[in-house]
Amino acid sequence: EEGGGRGGGGAGAGDAGVFAVPGLPHEADFGEVAPGGGAGDAAGADVGADVEDVDADDEVVYGTTVAIQDVRRRFRTFLEEFPDPNDPQVSLYPRLLRQCRRTEDHTLTINCAYLSRFDPQLCQQLLRYPMEMVTIFDAVVGEAFASLFPDADGGEKFAVRVWNLGVSHRMRDLNPSDLDQLVQVNGMVIRTSAVIPEMKRAFYRCAECDDEQLVEVEASVLKEPAKCTVPHCAASKSMELIHNRCVFIDKQLLRLQETPEQIPDGETPYTVSLMAYGPLVDLVRPGDRVVVSGVYSAAPMGVTPRRATVKSIYKTYIDVLHIAKEEGGARGGQTTVPELSDADLAEAAGPEDVVEEVRTAREAEFIAMSKDPDLYERLARSVAPSIWELTDAKKGALLQLFGGTSDGFGNGSAIGAFRGEINILLCGDPGTSKSVLLSYVHKLAPRGIYTSGKGSSAVGLTAYVSRDPDTKQAVLESGALVLSDNGVCCIDEFDKMSDTTRSVLHEVMEQQTVSVAKQGIICSLNARTSILAAANPIDSRYNPRLSVVDNIQLPPTLLSRFDLIFLVLDKPNPSSDRRLARHLVSLYWGEPEERPDILDADVMAKYIEYARRV
């Protein structure tokens, strides 16, 4: 099975051969590059204007401004001359190719910000005609690698991965004018399919003369040879498909959804389908916030499975070229990956992306911070600084964000393992900033879901079964607790949650799993989630004469699963009320006061993520 190629079998216009396994650099015949669609047609009037300076003998891909030899020359110049940001005297990409040789990795990540800085026109062509340009880039990188290492095996097929386009598209803003163009979107992964083997080269053998043929699969369409190509045989319908001689590539379907902070008021979240291939398979899991770069494509929808006719309506998806996890939690507004050295990010197609980025760019700063003897107090003051006091609750939430370690005692399973996640309950009078604290913790958490007890159901928190629109099979969709695995699930209005919904939390808060047995699907899902819940008393006012159980009427079996319970009370006191009023007015009066002891939310979120990972 071939795992290093990039593939896509999109049926969109103009994608034939682009996402097929690229040929060897010296075998590439760019005169047969498939014509582009969509963006190429829209820009047809500009083709002549953009290629005036190109050699008249240089072949231009039909419908585009891509002059093949000119693009090859300019991209080769970029690879050879672009300086390393860490050492301007050294070229960046030859060093990265040497790193590829050491790691035996045949992918090279290209930062569009650097390409735009070096050659803006080449970058614009890449954004408008990615199908044709990426194919040429693959071959040029292969040639550059061969020139650096003449003794290398000639079988390396390089795949170029493009990222950091500068501006992310909103999913709801993608429209037909963006088809066949390079786009970048960010959101939260809500579904990942199993790994699917997709055929890229079909092996046929003639049943009459045993002649063999290797046929390229284009646009996910397998075309069986009508007859044997041997002149003395020429038997029709004699070609047999030999599966164990075919070449396959891994494929995975992902579903990306808008994050809560991206959804306009009163709207429902948009989703988009992703197609990941080869090394990009199994890089992310449901609940991850990611930045995706790829080609926005469209595929026809058949009228019926047995008829070749198609509908006039197409379904859209993104052929993924690069995918990276967002760092720093759910703060919102971050639409581009942080500007770091390409030397650190060149291999950012593996599961260690964010760890390497943070370690190389921020490690020295974080180590210096960790040596501060007052760091714990400083971090506590930085949690929701707009909230007056509640120091103990902030420290508890801070400990929850950092988490603990799951320890197992004994050599067998008789004792089991102790969970490392902390569950916290905030209980008290209304209007005491409990919801604000939950919202701030949700934004700091590397992974997290914010939900309300009244609007949540048992299946919405755990998992539910839906029908896949393509395969028509029952699939399991992850709920809020599963999406928050290794993160924090913030549940507001915990007291208004129904008993049926609360009952599912018993297993999650202690065993850290969700057991499902529905429609023939029997499984146990990981839900290593910290629960941060906020509840109001039953009479809208906490009665100090009653216990916590009597005030919020939670069952003792559930209450015992909370490790920390904070009472947030509004005690009438003229002096403290005056200080609180002064604090609230200061938030809106005049210029905000500079407080060097308060850490920025972005730095704090990255520090928490770094501490959890190392």
XYZ file of C-alpha atoms in Angstrom:
614
model
C 0.000 0.000 0.000
C 1.337 3.392 -0.954
C 1.130 5.793 1.994
C 3.342 8.695 0.990
C 1.433 10.130 -1.933
C -1.202 12.775 -1.914
C -4.229 11.775 -3.614
C -7.704 12.864 -4.045
C -10.139 11.512 -6.121
C -12.308 14.526 -6.534
C -14.658 14.572 -9.441
C -14.606 18.330 -9.731
C -13.816 19.982 -12.997
C -10.181 19.986 -13.891
C -8.896 17.744 -11.134
C -7.966 14.800 -13.283
C -4.469 13.665 -12.561
C -3.735 16.394 -10.069
C -4.259 14.392 -6.938
C -3.129 11.137 -8.482
C 0.173 9.762 -7.292
C 2.701 12.060 -9.013
C 5.165 10.537 -11.452
C 8.906 10.675 -11.133
C 10.336 14.138 -11.805
C 12.179 13.038 -14.933
C 9.082 11.236 -16.195
C 6.672 14.155 -15.769
C 5.117 15.351 -19.006
C 3.665 18.714 -18.118
C 2.337 19.202 -21.600
C -0.559 16.994 -20.535
C -1.430 18.812 -17.317
C -5.203 18.781 -16.933
C -6.932 22.086 -17.663
C -8.185 24.049 -14.681
C -11.817 24.854 -14.094
C -13.737 27.328 -12.043
C -11.221 30.033 -11.266
C -9.456 29.554 -14.581
C -12.640 30.298 -16.515
C -13.412 33.344 -14.373
C -9.957 34.734 -15.033
C -9.874 33.905 -18.723
C -9.699 37.550 -19.707
C -6.496 38.008 -17.734
C -4.591 35.089 -19.212
C -2.903 37.076 -21.913
C -2.011 39.935 -19.605
C -0.220 37.673 -17.167
C 1.871 35.792 -19.701
C 3.180 38.624 -21.871
C 6.690 38.252 -20.472
C 6.742 34.485 -20.920
C 8.733 32.840 -23.686
C 6.512 32.279 -26.715
C 7.634 28.646 -26.889
C 6.634 28.010 -23.271
C 3.511 25.887 -23.057
C 0.621 27.387 -21.087
C -1.922 25.149 -19.401
C -5.244 25.647 -21.144
C -7.619 28.029 -19.354
C -4.994 29.308 -16.922
C -2.020 31.665 -16.759
C 0.312 28.805 -15.806
C 3.297 28.808 -18.161
C 4.888 25.511 -17.231
C 8.587 26.198 -17.793
C 8.332 29.715 -16.355
C 6.668 28.404 -13.181
C 9.281 25.672 -12.865
C 12.109 28.183 -13.170
C 10.662 30.675 -10.683
C 9.768 28.068 -8.088
C 13.219 26.474 -8.398
C 14.718 29.935 -7.785
C 12.545 30.312 -4.686
C 13.701 26.953 -3.335
C 17.360 27.753 -3.923
C 17.488 31.400 -2.831
C 14.922 32.045 -0.094
C 16.939 32.742 3.083
C 16.509 30.988 6.395
C 14.822 33.426 8.838
C 17.129 32.154 11.582
C 20.277 32.466 9.443
C 19.922 34.782 6.407
C 23.271 33.612 5.042
C 21.857 30.128 4.430
C 19.059 29.089 2.085
C 16.122 27.593 3.926
C 14.737 24.884 1.670
C 17.953 23.037 0.746
C 18.450 22.543 4.476
C 14.894 21.275 4.803
C 15.460 18.849 1.935
C 18.519 17.519 3.764
C 16.291 17.077 6.785
C 13.838 15.152 4.582
C 16.714 12.898 3.537
C 17.611 12.171 7.167
C 14.031 11.485 8.232
C 13.085 9.705 4.978
C 10.068 11.992 4.733
C 8.995 12.884 1.214
C 6.835 15.898 2.015
C 7.898 19.541 1.954
C 5.781 22.271 3.540
C 5.738 25.631 1.754
C 4.803 28.741 3.718
C 2.666 30.924 1.436
C 3.710 34.011 3.385
C 7.325 33.388 2.345
C 6.362 32.597 -1.247
C 4.292 35.796 -1.471
C 7.202 37.812 -0.093
C 9.637 36.316 -2.620
C 7.409 36.121 -5.721
C 3.891 37.597 -5.328
C 2.792 36.640 -8.843
C 3.763 33.005 -8.323
C 1.832 32.952 -5.048
C -1.269 34.394 -6.740
C -1.070 31.735 -9.430
C -0.854 29.093 -6.712
C -3.993 30.429 -5.025
C -5.948 30.613 -8.292
C -4.757 27.421 -9.987
C -3.628 25.068 -7.208
C -4.332 21.859 -9.119
C -1.866 22.680 -11.858
C 0.651 24.530 -9.703
C 0.989 21.902 -6.977
C 1.634 19.218 -9.596
C 4.500 21.297 -11.003
C 5.789 22.083 -7.507
C 5.908 18.360 -6.703
C 8.104 17.664 -9.696
C 10.400 20.654 -9.085
C 10.973 19.607 -5.472
C 11.793 16.108 -6.687
C 14.320 17.510 -9.133
C 15.875 19.729 -6.455
C 16.166 16.731 -4.149
C 17.791 14.666 -6.906
C 20.330 17.420 -7.612
C 21.236 17.633 -3.907
C 21.545 13.858 -3.541
C 22.584 12.264 -6.853
C 23.132 8.946 -5.100
C 19.547 8.846 -3.773
C 17.090 6.278 -4.994
C 15.187 7.658 -7.954
C 11.857 6.438 -6.617
C 11.147 9.340 -4.264
C 7.857 11.058 -5.067
C 7.628 14.349 -3.212
C 4.389 15.975 -2.118
C 4.300 19.725 -1.512
C 2.031 20.910 1.295
C 0.958 24.543 1.259
C -0.105 26.396 4.396
C -0.436 29.863 5.987
C -2.400 31.510 3.175
C -2.725 34.654 5.262
C -6.513 34.901 5.526
C -8.977 32.170 6.438
C -12.317 31.822 4.704
C -15.428 31.440 6.789
C -17.240 28.234 5.900
C -20.485 30.115 5.273
C -18.660 32.445 2.843
C -17.427 29.681 0.527
C -19.329 29.900 -2.764
C -19.086 28.591 -6.353
C -16.595 31.314 -7.310
C -14.097 29.657 -4.935
C -14.249 26.271 -6.672
C -10.884 24.837 -7.731
C -9.056 27.526 -5.760
C -6.805 27.212 -2.736
C -8.670 28.074 0.465
C -7.934 28.027 4.172
C -10.600 27.386 6.807
C -10.480 26.811 10.518
C -12.962 25.051 12.772
C -13.553 22.061 14.999
C -13.449 18.455 13.808
C -16.731 16.754 14.694
C -16.408 13.490 12.768
C -13.627 11.285 11.411
C -14.269 8.198 9.335
C -12.347 4.962 9.324
C -9.330 4.766 7.024
C -10.512 3.848 3.535
C -8.185 2.315 0.913
C -8.599 4.149 -2.383
C -7.193 2.691 -5.584
C -4.744 4.927 -7.452
C -3.368 2.467 -10.012
C -5.312 -0.512 -11.274
C -3.518 -3.668 -12.400
C -5.222 -5.586 -15.240
C -4.263 -8.915 -16.789
C -5.629 -10.360 -19.996
C -7.365 -13.702 -19.478
C -6.389 -14.817 -23.003
C -2.688 -13.917 -23.352
C -1.706 -12.904 -19.777
C -0.674 -9.424 -20.925
C -0.447 -6.930 -18.045
C -1.546 -3.278 -17.929
C -1.233 -0.644 -15.193
C -4.017 1.942 -15.492
C -4.060 5.261 -13.625
C -7.291 6.015 -11.774
C -8.383 9.549 -12.623
C -11.034 11.533 -10.715
C -12.014 8.422 -8.734
C -13.186 6.738 -11.936
C -11.799 3.283 -12.721
C -11.763 2.806 -16.495
C -11.377 -0.818 -17.519
C -9.548 -1.330 -20.826
C -12.057 -2.297 -23.502
C -9.711 -4.840 -25.058
C -6.222 -6.252 -24.845
C -3.549 -3.987 -26.289
C -1.435 -6.856 -27.692
C -1.982 -6.839 -31.493
C -2.069 -10.616 -31.948
C -4.628 -10.978 -29.124
C -6.889 -7.886 -29.125
C -9.503 -9.841 -27.174
C -12.415 -7.674 -26.021
C -13.649 -7.726 -22.417
C -10.802 -10.029 -21.423
C -9.067 -7.773 -18.878
C -9.304 -8.948 -15.264
C -8.598 -6.711 -12.274
C -5.935 -8.191 -9.969
C -6.528 -6.527 -6.600
C -3.332 -7.590 -4.859
C -1.231 -5.972 -7.614
C -3.070 -2.624 -7.509
C -1.684 0.459 -5.765
C -3.813 1.939 -2.985
C -3.575 5.057 -0.856
C -5.136 5.777 2.532
C -8.155 8.056 2.532
C -10.189 9.533 5.374
C -13.336 11.636 5.416
C -13.519 14.419 7.991
C -16.305 16.782 8.975
C -15.356 20.291 10.052
C -17.768 22.595 11.877
C -17.636 26.265 12.750
C -16.490 26.981 16.282
C -19.020 28.673 18.587
C -17.265 32.039 18.388
C -17.499 31.997 14.558
C -21.287 31.533 14.451
C -23.290 34.759 13.953
C -26.105 35.478 16.372
C -29.226 33.482 15.650
C -27.521 31.196 13.099
C -26.792 27.480 13.123
C -23.214 26.246 12.579
C -22.015 25.466 9.068
C -20.049 22.349 8.264
C -17.762 21.334 5.412
C -16.460 17.937 4.321
C -12.727 17.259 4.104
C -10.847 14.563 2.192
C -7.472 13.641 3.705
C -4.989 11.336 1.985
C -1.774 9.509 2.769
C 0.244 10.967 5.668
C -2.615 13.352 6.545
C -4.801 10.455 7.648
C -5.446 10.072 11.397
C -3.695 13.326 12.309
C -6.714 14.774 14.116
C -9.615 13.463 16.136
C -13.077 14.791 16.983
C -12.862 17.846 19.195
C -9.598 19.192 17.743
C -9.530 22.771 16.512
C -7.614 22.830 13.249
C -6.506 25.089 10.397
C -6.944 23.412 7.013
C -5.495 24.406 3.646
C -6.775 22.692 0.548
C -8.527 22.861 -2.802
C -12.232 23.663 -2.697
C -13.759 21.104 -5.053
C -17.150 19.848 -6.199
C -18.355 16.370 -7.121
C -21.513 15.461 -9.071
C -24.368 13.644 -7.372
C -25.824 10.662 -9.197
C -29.570 10.396 -9.742
C -29.529 6.728 -8.749
C -26.635 4.370 -7.973
C -27.323 2.301 -11.109
C -27.552 5.145 -13.610
C -24.711 7.210 -15.021
C -26.765 10.404 -15.190
C -26.027 13.035 -12.567
C -27.946 15.881 -10.985
C -27.265 19.521 -11.707
C -26.513 20.013 -7.996
C -22.957 19.278 -6.873
C -21.704 18.525 -3.388
C -18.634 20.418 -2.254
C -15.638 19.372 -0.184
C -12.035 20.369 0.441
C -9.135 18.243 -0.771
C -6.718 18.709 2.113
C -3.149 19.766 1.363
C -2.155 20.691 4.917
C -3.779 20.391 8.308
C -2.468 21.718 11.621
C -3.946 21.958 15.081
C -4.681 25.397 16.427
C -2.767 26.229 19.568
C -3.940 28.152 22.586
C -7.438 26.777 23.090
C -10.792 28.289 22.141
C -9.938 31.963 22.436
C -11.495 32.751 19.067
C -10.439 35.195 16.409
C -7.258 33.286 15.543
C -7.600 32.622 11.832
C -3.985 32.030 10.928
C -1.293 29.823 12.294
C 1.272 31.791 14.342
C 4.204 33.203 12.369
C 7.086 30.936 13.290
C 10.232 29.811 11.547
C 9.674 27.542 8.557
C 12.611 25.497 9.794
C 10.489 24.530 12.795
C 7.272 24.131 10.846
C 8.468 22.421 7.698
C 7.565 19.023 9.026
C 4.230 20.235 10.365
C 2.278 17.390 8.806
C 2.782 14.923 11.642
C 0.991 14.494 14.963
C 3.735 16.426 16.808
C 2.985 19.725 15.036
C 1.909 21.892 17.919
C 4.394 20.379 20.359
C 7.296 21.232 18.069
C 5.983 24.724 17.302
C 5.534 25.658 20.949
C 8.750 23.996 22.060
C 10.908 25.757 19.495
C 9.248 29.183 19.664
C 8.289 29.522 23.317
C 10.258 26.975 25.329
C 12.831 29.425 26.675
C 10.117 31.860 27.745
C 8.078 29.130 29.419
C 11.066 27.714 31.296
C 11.883 31.190 32.593
C 8.264 31.624 33.685
C 8.268 28.306 35.519
C 11.178 29.446 37.706
C 9.211 32.409 39.043
C 8.414 31.633 42.725
C 5.242 33.741 42.471
C 4.032 32.051 39.273
C 1.083 30.237 40.886
C -0.313 33.454 42.355
C 0.360 35.330 39.123
C -1.457 32.723 37.057
C -4.380 32.766 39.482
C -4.652 36.549 39.167
C -4.634 36.166 35.386
C -7.696 33.887 35.351
C -10.686 36.108 34.504
C -9.096 39.330 35.851
C -12.381 41.187 35.332
C -13.976 39.128 38.143
C -13.632 40.644 41.614
C -11.999 38.277 44.135
C -13.123 34.584 43.956
C -9.433 33.784 44.377
C -9.988 30.244 45.633
C -12.330 29.378 42.772
C -9.829 30.781 40.264
C -7.019 28.701 41.759
C -9.187 25.605 41.575
C -10.011 26.292 37.934
C -6.306 26.857 37.256
C -5.417 23.470 38.740
C -8.155 21.924 36.628
C -6.711 23.459 33.465
C -3.240 22.063 34.159
C -4.682 18.687 35.172
C -2.904 15.821 36.843
C -1.545 12.421 35.893
C -3.439 9.149 35.757
C -1.609 6.798 38.098
C -1.962 3.036 38.143
C -0.967 1.110 41.246
C -0.075 -2.524 41.314
C 0.921 -4.785 38.459
C -2.561 -6.096 37.808
C -5.972 -4.596 37.293
C -7.207 -5.337 40.800
C -6.557 -1.810 42.006
C -6.893 -0.032 38.671
C -5.896 3.519 37.852
C -6.761 6.825 39.459
C -8.006 9.525 37.136
C -5.928 12.653 36.713
C -8.802 15.007 35.834
C -10.306 17.329 38.456
C -14.059 17.962 38.628
C -15.235 21.274 40.112
C -18.668 22.543 41.124
C -19.426 26.244 41.643
C -22.543 26.674 43.744
C -24.011 29.914 45.013
C -26.186 32.930 44.538
C -27.133 34.235 41.088
C -25.120 37.135 39.691
C -21.808 36.125 41.263
C -19.848 35.689 37.980
C -20.008 31.895 37.892
C -20.912 31.839 34.193
C -18.197 34.386 33.370
C -15.593 32.194 35.040
C -16.836 29.156 33.095
C -16.620 31.060 29.825
C -13.060 32.237 30.546
C -11.891 28.737 31.487
C -13.428 27.401 28.279
C -11.388 29.909 26.267
C -8.159 28.954 28.042
C -8.609 25.190 27.705
C -6.688 23.549 24.820
C -9.783 21.410 24.194
C -13.158 22.254 25.585
C -16.906 22.461 25.095
C -19.273 24.965 26.705
C -22.881 23.871 27.152
C -25.928 24.653 29.246
C -27.682 22.119 31.430
C -31.175 23.106 30.321
C -30.405 22.767 26.620
C -28.421 19.518 26.857
C -29.712 15.982 26.477
C -28.143 12.689 27.466
C -27.221 11.759 23.888
C -25.986 15.294 23.215
C -23.506 14.955 26.057
C -22.350 11.403 25.299
C -22.911 10.042 21.781
C -25.725 9.515 19.332
C -26.297 7.410 16.228
C -26.993 9.042 12.872
C -27.244 7.865 9.276
C -24.273 8.588 7.048
C -25.551 10.433 3.954
C -23.081 8.686 1.636
C -22.943 5.080 2.853
C -26.423 5.078 4.486
C -24.922 3.172 7.394
C -25.399 3.950 11.078
C -22.466 5.964 12.426
C -21.692 7.137 15.933
C -21.492 10.896 16.472
C -19.523 12.228 19.426
C -21.245 14.354 22.056
C -19.901 17.197 24.167
C -18.132 14.992 26.731
C -16.382 12.881 24.085
C -15.369 15.973 22.103
C -13.838 17.341 25.326
C -11.578 14.305 25.771
C -8.344 15.449 27.448
C -9.933 18.847 27.949
C -12.575 20.676 29.973
C -16.351 20.479 29.590
C -18.056 23.540 31.099
C -21.706 22.969 32.043
C -23.673 26.031 33.106
C -27.072 25.866 34.856
C -26.157 22.442 36.193
C -29.098 22.470 38.608
C -31.599 22.770 35.737
C -30.331 19.614 34.026
C -32.816 16.744 33.972
C -32.202 13.639 36.055
C -31.907 11.520 32.902
C -29.177 13.775 31.543
C -27.312 13.933 34.849
C -27.286 10.144 35.106
C -24.832 9.836 32.199
C -22.251 11.857 34.130
C -21.682 9.162 36.763
C -19.578 6.979 34.466
C -17.813 9.922 32.818
C -16.756 11.592 36.061
C -15.300 8.439 37.596
C -14.456 5.836 34.923
C -13.695 8.476 32.257
C -15.553 6.523 29.576
C -18.900 6.607 27.770
C -20.491 3.218 27.059
C -22.832 3.039 24.073
C -25.100 0.199 22.914
C -27.391 1.515 20.171
C -28.539 0.146 16.810
C -25.985 -2.639 16.835
C -23.099 -0.320 17.794
C -21.579 -1.454 21.083
C -18.472 0.375 22.218
C -16.833 2.352 24.995
C -15.564 5.834 24.137
C -12.863 7.730 25.998
C -14.136 10.784 27.867
C -11.122 11.798 29.970
C -12.800 15.098 30.651
C -12.686 17.542 33.524
C -16.151 18.790 34.447
C -16.552 22.428 35.498
C -20.176 22.961 36.505
C -22.092 25.935 37.904
C -25.372 25.610 39.791
C -27.818 27.956 41.515
C -29.708 27.137 44.744
C -33.278 25.859 44.506
C -34.782 29.027 46.007
C -32.534 31.392 43.973
C -30.759 32.243 47.197
C -28.300 30.089 49.106
C -29.573 29.129 52.557
C -26.582 28.824 54.912
C -28.705 26.821 57.345
C -28.970 23.971 54.854
C -26.265 21.726 53.434
C -25.035 21.931 49.870
C -27.067 18.845 48.950
C -30.268 20.415 50.287
C -29.571 23.748 48.589
C -29.097 22.419 45.055
C -30.749 18.995 45.433
C -28.095 17.004 43.638
C -27.944 13.280 44.380
C -25.096 12.399 46.768
C -23.734 9.860 44.262
C -23.116 12.663 41.766
C -22.020 15.260 44.300
C -19.341 12.920 45.647
C -17.697 12.845 42.216
C -16.804 16.537 42.411
C -13.323 16.944 43.865
C -13.721 20.658 44.647
C -16.959 22.426 45.588
C -16.852 26.215 45.923
C -19.632 28.225 47.534
C -19.917 31.563 45.744
C -22.098 33.669 48.033
C -23.278 37.262 47.800
C -23.089 38.418 51.410
C -24.513 41.906 52.046
C -21.632 44.102 53.186
C -21.455 47.853 52.440
C -17.658 47.945 52.446
C -17.148 45.002 50.074
C -20.041 46.142 47.875
C -18.407 49.555 47.529
C -15.080 47.998 46.494
C -16.908 45.755 44.026
C -18.724 48.741 42.521
C -15.439 50.645 42.207
C -13.878 47.661 40.443
C -16.773 47.360 37.983
C -16.748 51.071 37.165
C -12.983 50.994 36.614
C -13.466 48.446 33.829
C -15.363 51.000 31.733
C -14.013 54.331 32.966
C -10.961 55.845 31.333
C -7.983 53.969 29.972
C -7.472 50.375 31.132
C -4.826 50.113 33.791
C -1.625 48.337 32.823
C -0.946 45.465 35.194
C 2.377 43.726 34.506
C 1.474 40.953 36.954
C -1.444 39.880 34.723
C -0.526 37.475 31.935
C -2.061 37.879 28.518
C -4.743 35.265 27.794
C -2.906 34.125 24.657
C 0.376 33.542 26.511
C -1.415 31.868 29.382
C -3.310 29.475 27.112
C -0.097 28.472 25.321
C 1.695 27.972 28.627
C -1.114 25.702 29.876
C -1.044 23.708 26.651
C 2.732 23.363 26.806
C 2.618 22.231 30.458
C -0.072 19.626 29.728
C 1.879 18.163 26.822
C 5.354 17.991 28.342
